Amino acid sequence: MKKFRKYLIWLFIILLLLVGLYPLPYFVEAPGAAQPTSQVIQVQRHPDHQKGEFLFTTVAVKSGTALNLLLAKILPFQEILPKKAVLGDNNNQEYERTQRYFMENAGNSAIEVACKKAHVSYHKQYLGIYVMSILPQSHFKKHLRVGDTITQIDHQEFSNAQAFQHYVKTRQPGQKVTLTYKRQGKTRQVTRSLISLNKQHQSGIGITLVDHLRVHSRPAVQIHAGAIGGPSAGLMFALQIYAQLVRQDLTHGQIIAGTGTIDSQGNVGPIGGIDKKVYAAQKQHARIFFAPQEKITRHMKHVHPHYQTNYQLAQRAVQRLHSPMKIVPVTSFTDAINYLQTHH
């Protein structure tokens, strides 16, 4: 009888574990890490001599198991999101590839912006067309995949996505084209027919695409982000690169965290999960946190009457944490530089 009872207890524990670890159609968004930018950025012949640190912040996305969903209800700064809201029409692998592209693009923009500000020479290398998604009806569906870079169409190279799209539009639906593309360093080719994209019978491959670029500078800048994806480290990367290029201690011995996308003109854009990033920064004792401050238009107010900017959400998070960390709103790279140079 005792053995049978012991067996039932173990069976119950195993079943409990299986239920707790079974993935449900959700993700849990939680605080990630606040990591020194100096650990992932190298500037040739310009080592980092700052007494403080710039930190870039991340959000952790965990599988929506029953156990994780339960913990998300208990632990602070955790949010349950439907899988569809995170992945869209992509699967996990496709989502990770697009996030790696966003990180690569953020790094390119950070290098360009920092080089411009530091008056350092740089140039852009055009790699081709990056495949972001593929329509189910595309005849290339079984051959292309998200993350491929198309380098030629019908053995012709183009200097931007617009020229590539213009060439495709001059062809007719049903006409065959040959794509040359790269995947994991290997060059491949495929020939298939174009499809009709709309009622006007505009021809297309059936993909969403973006330009794939690489920025080269002198001195050379390398960014080793590893498995970290997404565009939100752009601002903090640019600050680290600029500080090393001009050999200035912009931190003045402080720990300075932040987040925000950055474009080639130095504009800083909003990101998701800023409250979780504030939490991660507070854990690393950051004194200052740069937060994007976007403009709220009338249309945005009409559609989302309770919309709050990244800056407002970051302020709420600091108040909730009872933290002395100062939230600094920025709309551009220049805003952040000006603040650092005038607030020692």
mmCIF file with all atom_site columns, N, CA and C in Angstrom, residues 83-91 95:
data_model
loop_
_atom_site.group_PDB
_atom_site.id
_atom_site.type_symbol
_atom_site.label_atom_id
_atom_site.label_alt_id
_atom_site.label_comp_id
_atom_site.label_asym_id
_atom_site.label_entity_id
_atom_site.label_seq_id
_atom_site.pdbx_PDB_ins_code
_atom_site.Cartn_x
_atom_site.Cartn_y
_atom_site.Cartn_z
_atom_site.occupancy
_atom_site.B_iso_or_equiv
_atom_site.pdbx_formal_charge
_atom_site.auth_seq_id
_atom_site.auth_comp_id
_atom_site.auth_asym_id
_atom_site.auth_atom_id
_atom_site.pdbx_PDB_model_num
ATOM 1  N N  . LYS A 1 83 ? 1.101  34.954 -28.385 1.00 0.00 ? 83 LYS A N  1
ATOM 2  C CA . LYS A 1 83 ? 2.204  34.609 -29.281 1.00 0.00 ? 83 LYS A CA 1
ATOM 3  C C  . LYS A 1 83 ? 2.120  35.391 -30.590 1.00 0.00 ? 83 LYS A C  1
ATOM 4  N N  . LYS A 1 84 ? 0.917  35.550 -31.101 1.00 0.00 ? 84 LYS A N  1
ATOM 5  C CA . LYS A 1 84 ? 0.693  36.251 -32.368 1.00 0.00 ? 84 LYS A CA 1
ATOM 6  C C  . LYS A 1 84 ? 1.151  37.700 -32.281 1.00 0.00 ? 84 LYS A C  1
ATOM 7  N N  . ALA A 1 85 ? 0.977  38.322 -31.111 1.00 0.00 ? 85 ALA A N  1
ATOM 8  C CA . ALA A 1 85 ? 1.363  39.724 -30.935 1.00 0.00 ? 85 ALA A CA 1
ATOM 9  C C  . ALA A 1 85 ? 2.871  39.901 -31.001 1.00 0.00 ? 85 ALA A C  1
ATOM 10 N N  . VAL A 1 86 ? 3.621  38.862 -30.653 1.00 0.00 ? 86 VAL A N  1
ATOM 11 C CA . VAL A 1 86 ? 5.086  38.925 -30.675 1.00 0.00 ? 86 VAL A CA 1
ATOM 12 C C  . VAL A 1 86 ? 5.639  38.475 -32.022 1.00 0.00 ? 86 VAL A C  1
ATOM 13 N N  . LEU A 1 87 ? 5.179  37.327 -32.502 1.00 0.00 ? 87 LEU A N  1
ATOM 14 C CA . LEU A 1 87 ? 5.747  36.727 -33.712 1.00 0.00 ? 87 LEU A CA 1
ATOM 15 C C  . LEU A 1 87 ? 5.125  37.235 -35.003 1.00 0.00 ? 87 LEU A C  1
ATOM 16 N N  . GLY A 1 88 ? 3.882  37.723 -34.943 1.00 0.00 ? 88 GLY A N  1
ATOM 17 C CA . GLY A 1 88 ? 3.176  38.055 -36.183 1.00 0.00 ? 88 GLY A CA 1
ATOM 18 C C  . GLY A 1 88 ? 2.930  36.779 -36.967 1.00 0.00 ? 88 GLY A C  1
ATOM 19 N N  . ASP A 1 89 ? 3.268  36.799 -38.253 1.00 0.00 ? 89 ASP A N  1
ATOM 20 C CA . ASP A 1 89 ? 3.093  35.611 -39.100 1.00 0.00 ? 89 ASP A CA 1
ATOM 21 C C  . ASP A 1 89 ? 4.351  34.755 -39.162 1.00 0.00 ? 89 ASP A C  1
ATOM 22 N N  . ASN A 1 90 ? 5.391  35.131 -38.421 1.00 0.00 ? 90 ASN A N  1
ATOM 23 C CA . ASN A 1 90 ? 6.647  34.385 -38.438 1.00 0.00 ? 90 ASN A CA 1
ATOM 24 C C  . ASN A 1 90 ? 6.633  33.251 -37.420 1.00 0.00 ? 90 ASN A C  1
ATOM 25 N N  . ASN A 1 91 ? 7.494  32.258 -37.646 1.00 0.00 ? 91 ASN A N  1
ATOM 26 C CA . ASN A 1 91 ? 7.729  31.254 -36.617 1.00 0.00 ? 91 ASN A CA 1
ATOM 27 C C  . ASN A 1 91 ? 8.894  31.739 -35.741 1.00 0.00 ? 91 ASN A C  1
ATOM 28 N N  . TYR A 1 95 ? 11.426 34.870 -36.568 1.00 0.00 ? 95 TYR A N  1
ATOM 29 C CA . TYR A 1 95 ? 11.415 36.020 -35.660 1.00 0.00 ? 95 TYR A CA 1
ATOM 30 C C  . TYR A 1 95 ? 12.834 36.338 -35.189 1.00 0.00 ? 95 TYR A C  1
#
